[in-house]
Short mmCIF file of N, CA and C in Angstrom, two decimals:
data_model
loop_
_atom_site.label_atom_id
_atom_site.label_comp_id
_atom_site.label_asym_id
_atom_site.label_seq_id
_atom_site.Cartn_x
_atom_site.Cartn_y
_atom_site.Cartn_z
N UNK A 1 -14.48 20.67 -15.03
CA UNK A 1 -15.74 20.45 -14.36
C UNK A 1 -16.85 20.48 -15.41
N UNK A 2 -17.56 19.18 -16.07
CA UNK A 2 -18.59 19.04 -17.15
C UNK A 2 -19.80 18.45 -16.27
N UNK A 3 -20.87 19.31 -15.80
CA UNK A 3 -22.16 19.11 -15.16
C UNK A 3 -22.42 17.59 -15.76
N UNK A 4 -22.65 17.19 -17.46
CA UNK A 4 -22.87 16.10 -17.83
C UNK A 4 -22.32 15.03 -17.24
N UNK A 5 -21.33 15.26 -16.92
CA UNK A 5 -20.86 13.88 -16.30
C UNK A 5 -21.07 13.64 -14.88
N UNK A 6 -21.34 14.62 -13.98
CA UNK A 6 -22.17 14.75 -12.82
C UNK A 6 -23.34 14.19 -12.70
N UNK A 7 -24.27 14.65 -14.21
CA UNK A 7 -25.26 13.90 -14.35
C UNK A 7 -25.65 12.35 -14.55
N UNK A 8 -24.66 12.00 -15.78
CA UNK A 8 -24.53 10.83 -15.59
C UNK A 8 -24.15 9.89 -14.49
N UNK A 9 -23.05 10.79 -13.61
CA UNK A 9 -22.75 9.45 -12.35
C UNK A 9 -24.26 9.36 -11.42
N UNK A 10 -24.95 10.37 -11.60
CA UNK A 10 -26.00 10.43 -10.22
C UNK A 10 -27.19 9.33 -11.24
N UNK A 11 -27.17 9.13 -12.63
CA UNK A 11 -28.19 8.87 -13.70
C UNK A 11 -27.64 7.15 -12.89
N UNK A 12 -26.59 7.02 -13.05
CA UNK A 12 -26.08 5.51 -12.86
C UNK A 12 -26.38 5.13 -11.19
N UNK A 13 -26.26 5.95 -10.45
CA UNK A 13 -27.08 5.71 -9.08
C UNK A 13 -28.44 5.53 -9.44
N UNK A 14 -29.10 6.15 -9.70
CA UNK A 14 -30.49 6.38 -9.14
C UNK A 14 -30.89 5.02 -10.17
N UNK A 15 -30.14 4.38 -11.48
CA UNK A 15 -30.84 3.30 -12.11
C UNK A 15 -29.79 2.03 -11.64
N UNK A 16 -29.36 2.26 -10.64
CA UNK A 16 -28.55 0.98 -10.24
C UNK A 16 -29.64 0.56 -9.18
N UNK A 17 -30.57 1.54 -8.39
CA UNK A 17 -32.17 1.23 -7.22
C UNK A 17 -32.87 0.24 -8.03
N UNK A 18 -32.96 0.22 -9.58
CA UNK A 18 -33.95 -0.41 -10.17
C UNK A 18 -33.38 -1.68 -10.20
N UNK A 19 -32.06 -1.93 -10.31
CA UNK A 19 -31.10 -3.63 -10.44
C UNK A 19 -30.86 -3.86 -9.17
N UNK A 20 -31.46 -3.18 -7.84
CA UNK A 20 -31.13 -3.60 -6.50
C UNK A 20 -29.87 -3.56 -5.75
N UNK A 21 -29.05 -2.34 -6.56
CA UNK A 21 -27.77 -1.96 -5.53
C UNK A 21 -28.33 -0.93 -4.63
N UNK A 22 -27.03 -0.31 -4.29
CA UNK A 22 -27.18 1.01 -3.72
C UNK A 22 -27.13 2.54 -4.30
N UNK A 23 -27.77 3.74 -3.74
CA UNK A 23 -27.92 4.76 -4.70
C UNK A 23 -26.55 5.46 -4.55
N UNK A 24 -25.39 4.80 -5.00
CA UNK A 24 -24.46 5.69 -5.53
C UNK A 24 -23.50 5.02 -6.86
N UNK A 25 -23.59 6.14 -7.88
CA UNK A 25 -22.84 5.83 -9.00
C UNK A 25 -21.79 6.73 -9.41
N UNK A 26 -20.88 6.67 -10.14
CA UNK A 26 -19.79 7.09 -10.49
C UNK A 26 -19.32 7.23 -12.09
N UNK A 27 -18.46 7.70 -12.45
CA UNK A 27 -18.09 8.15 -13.94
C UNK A 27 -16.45 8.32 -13.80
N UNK A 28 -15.88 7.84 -14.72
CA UNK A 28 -14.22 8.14 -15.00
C UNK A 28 -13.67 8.65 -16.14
N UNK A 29 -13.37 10.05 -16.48
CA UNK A 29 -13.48 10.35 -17.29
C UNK A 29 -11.68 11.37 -17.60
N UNK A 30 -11.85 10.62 -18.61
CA UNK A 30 -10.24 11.18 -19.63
C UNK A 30 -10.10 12.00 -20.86
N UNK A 31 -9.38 12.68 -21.02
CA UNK A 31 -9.84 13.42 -22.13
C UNK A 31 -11.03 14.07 -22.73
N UNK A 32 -11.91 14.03 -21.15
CA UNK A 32 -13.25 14.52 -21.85
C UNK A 32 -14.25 13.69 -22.46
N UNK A 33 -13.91 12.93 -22.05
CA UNK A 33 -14.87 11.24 -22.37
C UNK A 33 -14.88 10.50 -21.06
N UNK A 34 -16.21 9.72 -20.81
CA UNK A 34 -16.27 8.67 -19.76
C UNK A 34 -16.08 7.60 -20.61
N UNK A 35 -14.96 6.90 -19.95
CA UNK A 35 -14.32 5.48 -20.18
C UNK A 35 -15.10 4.75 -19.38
N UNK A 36 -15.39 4.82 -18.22
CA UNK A 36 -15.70 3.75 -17.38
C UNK A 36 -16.72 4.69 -16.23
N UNK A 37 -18.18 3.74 -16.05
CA UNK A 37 -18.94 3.87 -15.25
C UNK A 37 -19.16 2.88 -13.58
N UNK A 38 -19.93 3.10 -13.02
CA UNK A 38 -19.38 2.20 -11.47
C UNK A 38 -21.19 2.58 -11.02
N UNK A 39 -21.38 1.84 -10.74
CA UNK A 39 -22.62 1.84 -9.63
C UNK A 39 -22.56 0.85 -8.28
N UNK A 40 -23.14 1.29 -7.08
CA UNK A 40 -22.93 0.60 -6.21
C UNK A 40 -23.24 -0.91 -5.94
N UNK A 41 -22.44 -2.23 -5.98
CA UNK A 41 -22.86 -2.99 -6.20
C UNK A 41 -22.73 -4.42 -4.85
N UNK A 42 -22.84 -3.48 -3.81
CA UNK A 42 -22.00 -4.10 -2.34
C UNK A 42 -23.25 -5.48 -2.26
N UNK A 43 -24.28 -5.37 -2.26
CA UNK A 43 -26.04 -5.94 -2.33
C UNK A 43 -25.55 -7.47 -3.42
N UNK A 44 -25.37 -6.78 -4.48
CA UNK A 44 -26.05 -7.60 -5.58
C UNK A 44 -24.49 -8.55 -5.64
N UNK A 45 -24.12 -7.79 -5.94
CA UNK A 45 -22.26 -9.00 -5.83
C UNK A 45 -22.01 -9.74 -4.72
N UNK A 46 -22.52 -9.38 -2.95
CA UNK A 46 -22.26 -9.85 -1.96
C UNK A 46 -20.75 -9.68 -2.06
N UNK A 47 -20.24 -8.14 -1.62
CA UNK A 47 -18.83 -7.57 -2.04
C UNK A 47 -18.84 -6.75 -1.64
N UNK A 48 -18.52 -6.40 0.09
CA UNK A 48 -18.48 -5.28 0.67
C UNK A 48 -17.78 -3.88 0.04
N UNK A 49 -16.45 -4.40 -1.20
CA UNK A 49 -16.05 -3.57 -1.99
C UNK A 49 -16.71 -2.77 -2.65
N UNK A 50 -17.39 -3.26 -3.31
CA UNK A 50 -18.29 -3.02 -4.92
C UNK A 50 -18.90 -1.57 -4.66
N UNK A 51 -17.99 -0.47 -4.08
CA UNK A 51 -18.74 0.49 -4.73
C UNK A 51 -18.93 1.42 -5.74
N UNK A 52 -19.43 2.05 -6.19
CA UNK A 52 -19.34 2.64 -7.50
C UNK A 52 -18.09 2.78 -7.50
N UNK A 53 -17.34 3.80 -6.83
CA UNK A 53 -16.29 4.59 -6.81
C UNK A 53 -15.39 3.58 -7.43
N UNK A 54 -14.88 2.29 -6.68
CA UNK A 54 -13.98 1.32 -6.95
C UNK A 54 -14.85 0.57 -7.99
N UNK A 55 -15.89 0.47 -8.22
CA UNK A 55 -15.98 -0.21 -9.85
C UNK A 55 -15.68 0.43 -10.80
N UNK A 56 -15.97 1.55 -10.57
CA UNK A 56 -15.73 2.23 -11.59
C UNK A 56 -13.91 2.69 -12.00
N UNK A 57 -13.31 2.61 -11.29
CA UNK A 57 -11.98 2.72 -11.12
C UNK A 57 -11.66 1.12 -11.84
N UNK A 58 -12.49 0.11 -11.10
CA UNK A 58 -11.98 -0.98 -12.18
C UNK A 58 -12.21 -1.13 -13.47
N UNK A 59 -13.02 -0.65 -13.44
CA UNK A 59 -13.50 -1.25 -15.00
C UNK A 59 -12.76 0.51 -16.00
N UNK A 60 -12.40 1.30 -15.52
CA UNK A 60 -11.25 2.12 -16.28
C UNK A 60 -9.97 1.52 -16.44
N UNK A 61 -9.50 0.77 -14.91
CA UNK A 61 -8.09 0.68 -15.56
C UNK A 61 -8.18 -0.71 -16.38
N UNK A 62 -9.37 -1.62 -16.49
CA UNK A 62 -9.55 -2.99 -17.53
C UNK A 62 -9.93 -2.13 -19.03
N UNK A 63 -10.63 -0.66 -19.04
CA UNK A 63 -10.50 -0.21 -20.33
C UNK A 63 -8.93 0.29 -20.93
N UNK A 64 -8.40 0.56 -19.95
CA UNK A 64 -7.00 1.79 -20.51
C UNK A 64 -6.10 0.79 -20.26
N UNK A 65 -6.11 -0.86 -19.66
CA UNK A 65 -5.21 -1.94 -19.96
C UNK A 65 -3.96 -1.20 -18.29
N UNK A 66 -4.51 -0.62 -17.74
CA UNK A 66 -3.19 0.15 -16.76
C UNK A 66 -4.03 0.36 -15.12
N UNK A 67 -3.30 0.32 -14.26
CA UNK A 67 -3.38 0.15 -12.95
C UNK A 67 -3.73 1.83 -12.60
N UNK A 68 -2.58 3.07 -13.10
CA UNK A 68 -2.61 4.06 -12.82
C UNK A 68 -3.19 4.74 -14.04
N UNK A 69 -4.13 5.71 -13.37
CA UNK A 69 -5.13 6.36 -13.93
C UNK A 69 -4.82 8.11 -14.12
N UNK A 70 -3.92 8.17 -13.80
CA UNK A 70 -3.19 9.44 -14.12
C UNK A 70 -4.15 9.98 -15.31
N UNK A 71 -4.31 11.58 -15.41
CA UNK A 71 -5.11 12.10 -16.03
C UNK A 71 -6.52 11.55 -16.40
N UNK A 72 -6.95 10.79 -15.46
CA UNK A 72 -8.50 10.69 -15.37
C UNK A 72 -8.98 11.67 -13.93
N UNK A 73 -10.02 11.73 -13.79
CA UNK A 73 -10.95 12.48 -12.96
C UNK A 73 -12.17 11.56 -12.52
N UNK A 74 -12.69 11.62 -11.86
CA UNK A 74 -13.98 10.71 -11.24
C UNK A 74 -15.05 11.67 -10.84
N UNK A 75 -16.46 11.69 -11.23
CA UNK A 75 -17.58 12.24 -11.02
C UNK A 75 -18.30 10.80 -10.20
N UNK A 76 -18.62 11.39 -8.94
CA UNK A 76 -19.47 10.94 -8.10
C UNK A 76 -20.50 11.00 -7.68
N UNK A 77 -21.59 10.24 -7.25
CA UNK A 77 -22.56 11.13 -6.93
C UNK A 77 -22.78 11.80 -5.82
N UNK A 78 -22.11 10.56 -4.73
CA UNK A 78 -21.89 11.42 -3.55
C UNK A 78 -20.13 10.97 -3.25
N UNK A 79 -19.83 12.41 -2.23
CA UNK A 79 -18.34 11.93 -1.20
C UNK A 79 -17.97 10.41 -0.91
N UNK A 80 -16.36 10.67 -1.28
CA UNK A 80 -16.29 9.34 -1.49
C UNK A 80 -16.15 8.46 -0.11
N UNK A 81 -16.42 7.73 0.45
CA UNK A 81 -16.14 6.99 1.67
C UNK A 81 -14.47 6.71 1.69
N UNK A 82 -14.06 6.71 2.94
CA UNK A 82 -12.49 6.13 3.45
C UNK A 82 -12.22 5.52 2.34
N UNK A 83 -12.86 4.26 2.22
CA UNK A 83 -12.35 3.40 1.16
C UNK A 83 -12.12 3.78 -0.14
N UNK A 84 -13.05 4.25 -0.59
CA UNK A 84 -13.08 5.38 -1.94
C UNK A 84 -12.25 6.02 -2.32
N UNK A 85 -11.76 6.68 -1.09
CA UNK A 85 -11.16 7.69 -1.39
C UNK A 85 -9.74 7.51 -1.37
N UNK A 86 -9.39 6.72 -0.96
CA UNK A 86 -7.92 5.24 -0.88
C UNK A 86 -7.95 4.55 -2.33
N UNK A 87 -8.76 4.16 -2.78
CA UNK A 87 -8.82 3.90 -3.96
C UNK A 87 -8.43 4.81 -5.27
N UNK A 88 -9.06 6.21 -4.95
CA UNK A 88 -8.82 7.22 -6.08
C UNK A 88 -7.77 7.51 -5.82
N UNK A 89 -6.90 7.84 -4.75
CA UNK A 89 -5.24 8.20 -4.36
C UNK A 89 -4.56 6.91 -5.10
N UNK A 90 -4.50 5.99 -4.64
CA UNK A 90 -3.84 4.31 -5.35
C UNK A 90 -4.56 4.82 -6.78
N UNK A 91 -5.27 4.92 -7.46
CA UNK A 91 -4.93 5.00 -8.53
C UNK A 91 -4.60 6.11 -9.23
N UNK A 92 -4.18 7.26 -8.87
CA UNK A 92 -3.87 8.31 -9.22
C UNK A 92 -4.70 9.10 -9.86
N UNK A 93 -5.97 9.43 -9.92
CA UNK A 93 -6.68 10.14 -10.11
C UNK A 93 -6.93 11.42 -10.16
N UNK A 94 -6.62 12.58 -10.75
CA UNK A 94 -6.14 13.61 -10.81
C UNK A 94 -7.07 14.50 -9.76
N UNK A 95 -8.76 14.57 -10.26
CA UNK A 95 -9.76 15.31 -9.57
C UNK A 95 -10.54 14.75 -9.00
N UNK A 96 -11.19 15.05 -8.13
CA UNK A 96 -12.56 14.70 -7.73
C UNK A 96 -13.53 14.96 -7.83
N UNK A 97 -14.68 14.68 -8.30
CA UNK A 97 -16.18 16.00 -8.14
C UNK A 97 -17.14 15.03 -7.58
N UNK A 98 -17.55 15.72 -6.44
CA UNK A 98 -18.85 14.90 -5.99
C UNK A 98 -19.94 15.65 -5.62
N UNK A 99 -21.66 14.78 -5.35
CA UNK A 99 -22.64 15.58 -5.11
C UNK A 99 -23.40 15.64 -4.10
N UNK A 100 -23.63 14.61 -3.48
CA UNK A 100 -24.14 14.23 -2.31
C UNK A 100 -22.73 14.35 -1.21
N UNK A 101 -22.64 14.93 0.12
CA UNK A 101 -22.01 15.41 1.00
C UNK A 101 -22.27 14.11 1.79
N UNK A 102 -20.74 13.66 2.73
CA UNK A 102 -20.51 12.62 3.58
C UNK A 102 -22.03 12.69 4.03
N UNK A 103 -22.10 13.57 5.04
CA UNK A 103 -23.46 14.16 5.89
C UNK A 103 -24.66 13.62 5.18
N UNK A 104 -24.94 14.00 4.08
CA UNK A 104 -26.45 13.57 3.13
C UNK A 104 -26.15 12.17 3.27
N UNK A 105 -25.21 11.29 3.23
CA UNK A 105 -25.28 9.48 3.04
C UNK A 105 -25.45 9.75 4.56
N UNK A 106 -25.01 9.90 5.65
CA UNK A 106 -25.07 9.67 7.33
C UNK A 106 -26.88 9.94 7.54
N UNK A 107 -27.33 10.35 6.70
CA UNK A 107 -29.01 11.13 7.02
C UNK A 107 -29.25 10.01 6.51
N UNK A 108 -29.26 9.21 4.94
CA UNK A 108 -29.84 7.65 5.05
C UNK A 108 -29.48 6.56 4.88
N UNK A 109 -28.96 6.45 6.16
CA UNK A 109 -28.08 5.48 6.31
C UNK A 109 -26.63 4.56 6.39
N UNK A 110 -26.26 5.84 5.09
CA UNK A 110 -24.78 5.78 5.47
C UNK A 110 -23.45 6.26 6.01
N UNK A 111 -23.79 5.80 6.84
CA UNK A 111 -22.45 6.57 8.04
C UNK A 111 -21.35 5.98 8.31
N UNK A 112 -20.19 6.83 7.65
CA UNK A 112 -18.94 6.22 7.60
C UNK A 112 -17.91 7.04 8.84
N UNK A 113 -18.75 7.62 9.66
CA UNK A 113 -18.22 8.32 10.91
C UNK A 113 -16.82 7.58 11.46
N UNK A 114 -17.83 6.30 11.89
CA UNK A 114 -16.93 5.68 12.74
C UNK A 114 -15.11 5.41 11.79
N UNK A 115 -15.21 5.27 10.21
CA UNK A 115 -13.96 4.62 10.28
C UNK A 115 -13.20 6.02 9.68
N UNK A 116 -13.76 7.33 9.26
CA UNK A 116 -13.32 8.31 9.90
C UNK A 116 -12.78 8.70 11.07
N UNK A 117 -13.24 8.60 12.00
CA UNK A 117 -12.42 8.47 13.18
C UNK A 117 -11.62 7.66 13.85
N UNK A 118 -11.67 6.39 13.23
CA UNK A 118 -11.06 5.47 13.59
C UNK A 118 -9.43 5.44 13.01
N UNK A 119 -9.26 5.83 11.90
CA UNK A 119 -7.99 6.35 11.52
C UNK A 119 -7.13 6.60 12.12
N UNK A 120 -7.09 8.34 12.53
CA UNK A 120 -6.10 8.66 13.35
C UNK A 120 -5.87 8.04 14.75
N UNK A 121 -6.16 7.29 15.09
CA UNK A 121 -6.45 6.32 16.25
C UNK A 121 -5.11 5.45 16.26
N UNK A 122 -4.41 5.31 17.20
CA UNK A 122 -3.14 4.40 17.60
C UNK A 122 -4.04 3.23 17.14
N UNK A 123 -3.43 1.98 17.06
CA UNK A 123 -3.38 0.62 16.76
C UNK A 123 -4.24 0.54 17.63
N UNK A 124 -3.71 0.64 18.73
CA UNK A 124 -4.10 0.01 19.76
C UNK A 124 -5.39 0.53 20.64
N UNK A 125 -5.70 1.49 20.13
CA UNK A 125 -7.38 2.28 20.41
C UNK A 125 -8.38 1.97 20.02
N UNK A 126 -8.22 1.35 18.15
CA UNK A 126 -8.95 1.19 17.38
C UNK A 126 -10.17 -0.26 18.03
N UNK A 127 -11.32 0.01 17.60
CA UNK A 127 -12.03 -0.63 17.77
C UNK A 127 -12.20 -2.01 17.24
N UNK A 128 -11.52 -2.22 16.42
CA UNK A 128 -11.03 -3.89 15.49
C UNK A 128 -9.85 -4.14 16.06
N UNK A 129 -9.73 -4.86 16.85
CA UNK A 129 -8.02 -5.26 17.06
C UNK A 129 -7.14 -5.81 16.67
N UNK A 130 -5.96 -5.34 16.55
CA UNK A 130 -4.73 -5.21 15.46
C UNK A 130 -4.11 -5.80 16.04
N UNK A 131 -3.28 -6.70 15.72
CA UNK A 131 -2.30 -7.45 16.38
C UNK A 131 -0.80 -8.07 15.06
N UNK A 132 0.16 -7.46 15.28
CA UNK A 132 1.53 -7.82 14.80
C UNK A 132 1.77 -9.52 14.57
N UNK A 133 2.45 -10.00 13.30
CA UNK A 133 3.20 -11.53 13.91
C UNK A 133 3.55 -12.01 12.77
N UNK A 134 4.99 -11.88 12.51
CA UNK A 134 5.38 -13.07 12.00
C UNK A 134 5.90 -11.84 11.28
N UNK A 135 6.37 -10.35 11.28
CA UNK A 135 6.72 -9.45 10.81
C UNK A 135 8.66 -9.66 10.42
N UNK A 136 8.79 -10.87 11.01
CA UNK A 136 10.23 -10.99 10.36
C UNK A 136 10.35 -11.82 9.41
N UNK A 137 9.70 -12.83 9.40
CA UNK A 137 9.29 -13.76 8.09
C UNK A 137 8.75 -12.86 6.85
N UNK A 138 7.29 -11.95 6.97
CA UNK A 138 7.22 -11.08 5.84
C UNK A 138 8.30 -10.58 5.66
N UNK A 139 9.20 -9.51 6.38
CA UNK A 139 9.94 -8.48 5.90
C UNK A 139 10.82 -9.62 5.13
N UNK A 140 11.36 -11.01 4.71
CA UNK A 140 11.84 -11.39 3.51
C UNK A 140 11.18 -11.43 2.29
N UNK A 141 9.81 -10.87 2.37
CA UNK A 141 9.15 -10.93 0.88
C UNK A 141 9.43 -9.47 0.58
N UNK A 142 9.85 -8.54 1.46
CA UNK A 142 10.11 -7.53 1.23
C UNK A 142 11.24 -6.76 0.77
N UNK A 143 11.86 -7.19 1.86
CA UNK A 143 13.40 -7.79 0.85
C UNK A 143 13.55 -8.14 -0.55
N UNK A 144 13.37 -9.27 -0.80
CA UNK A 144 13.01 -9.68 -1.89
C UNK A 144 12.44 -8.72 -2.98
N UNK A 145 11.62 -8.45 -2.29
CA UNK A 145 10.95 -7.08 -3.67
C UNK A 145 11.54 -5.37 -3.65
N UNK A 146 12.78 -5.34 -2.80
CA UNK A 146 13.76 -4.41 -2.77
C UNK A 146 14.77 -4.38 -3.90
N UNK A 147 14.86 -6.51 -4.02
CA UNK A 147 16.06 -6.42 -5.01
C UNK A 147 15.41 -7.08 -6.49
N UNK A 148 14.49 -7.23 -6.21
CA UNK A 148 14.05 -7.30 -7.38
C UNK A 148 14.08 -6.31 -8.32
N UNK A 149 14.13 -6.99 -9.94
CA UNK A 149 15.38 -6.00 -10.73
C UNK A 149 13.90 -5.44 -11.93
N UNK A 150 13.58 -6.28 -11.90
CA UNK A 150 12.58 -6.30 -12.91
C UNK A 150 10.68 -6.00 -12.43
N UNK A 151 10.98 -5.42 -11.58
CA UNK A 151 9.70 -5.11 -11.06
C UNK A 151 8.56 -3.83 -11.63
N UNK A 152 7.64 -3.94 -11.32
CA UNK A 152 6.73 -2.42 -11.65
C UNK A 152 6.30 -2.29 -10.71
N UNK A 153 6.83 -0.85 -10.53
CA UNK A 153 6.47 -0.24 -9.47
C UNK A 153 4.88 0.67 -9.43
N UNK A 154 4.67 0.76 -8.42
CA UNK A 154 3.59 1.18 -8.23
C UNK A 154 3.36 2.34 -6.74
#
C-alpha cells in the first residue's frame, strides 16, 4: 500500500476533467513502479468501455507484452464498477486499492446500483432480455477449443 500511487491515480482523474473525460483515474503498478496509467475515457473515445480501470489494465498488459497481470496491483481513484471489477479478476490482478466509495460515484452521478443487482438475478428477471439460440452450433467451437492442442489458455 504506497499513498503515491493513490495519489497519482486520483492526479490522473482530476486532469483527465481538463481533456473532457470522466473524474476517474487509475495506476498499475509492479514491482513498485507504475507501468501503466488509465483515465476515464467513456466521453472522449465514444466507448462505453474506456474506463480508467480497463485502460489502464490495457495499456499494462500492451507494456508487459501479456494478457495476465499477475503480480500487479491497481490504485484507483474510486471502487471499481461491475465491469471493473471483471476486468481486474480476468486479468489477474493481485490487489486492489481504491478511494472514492461505490456510494461517493452514486452521489454524482454514478450509479452502478442497478447492474449490481441485476447480477444475482435469474436470466429471466433481468431487466435486458436474455434469450438462448443456436447453443448447439456454438458448443462446436467449443469443442473444438477442448481439442485443441496448441492453445493458451487463459
Amino acid at each position: 500500500m504506497n499513498p503515491e500511487f493513490m495519489h497519482r491515480a486520483i492526479a490522473c482523474s482530476s486532469e483527465n476533467l481538463d481533456l473532457g473525460g470522466g473524474p476517474f483515474g487509475a495506476v498499475v503498478v509492479k514491482d513498485g513502479k507504475i507501468i501503466a496509467e488509465g483515465s476515464n475515457k467513456v466521453t472522449v473515445n465514444k466507448d462505453p468501455t474506456a474506463h480508467a480501470e480497463v485502460v489502464a489494465i490495457r495499456n499494462a498488459a500492451k507494456y508487459l507484452n501479456d494478457f495476465n497481470l499477475s503480480g500487479c496491483e491497481i490504485y484507483t481513484s474510486c471502487e471499481p464498477c461491475p465491469m471493473c471489477l471483471s476486468a481486474i479478476y480476468w486479468a489477474r490482478i493481485d490487489k486492489i486499492y481504491y478511494a472514492n466509495t461505490r456510494e461517493d460515484a452514486k452521489n454524482i452521478g454514478f450509479d452502478d446500483s442497478l447492474i449490481y443487482d441485476e447480477i444475482p438475478l435469474a436470466i429471466e428477471d433481468r431487466k435486458i432480455p436474455m434469450y438462448s439460440m443456436l447453443r448447439d452450433e456454438a458448443l462446436q467451437t467449443f469443442k473444438k477449443w477442448t481439442e485443441k492442442s496448441d492453445k493458451t489458455e487463459y
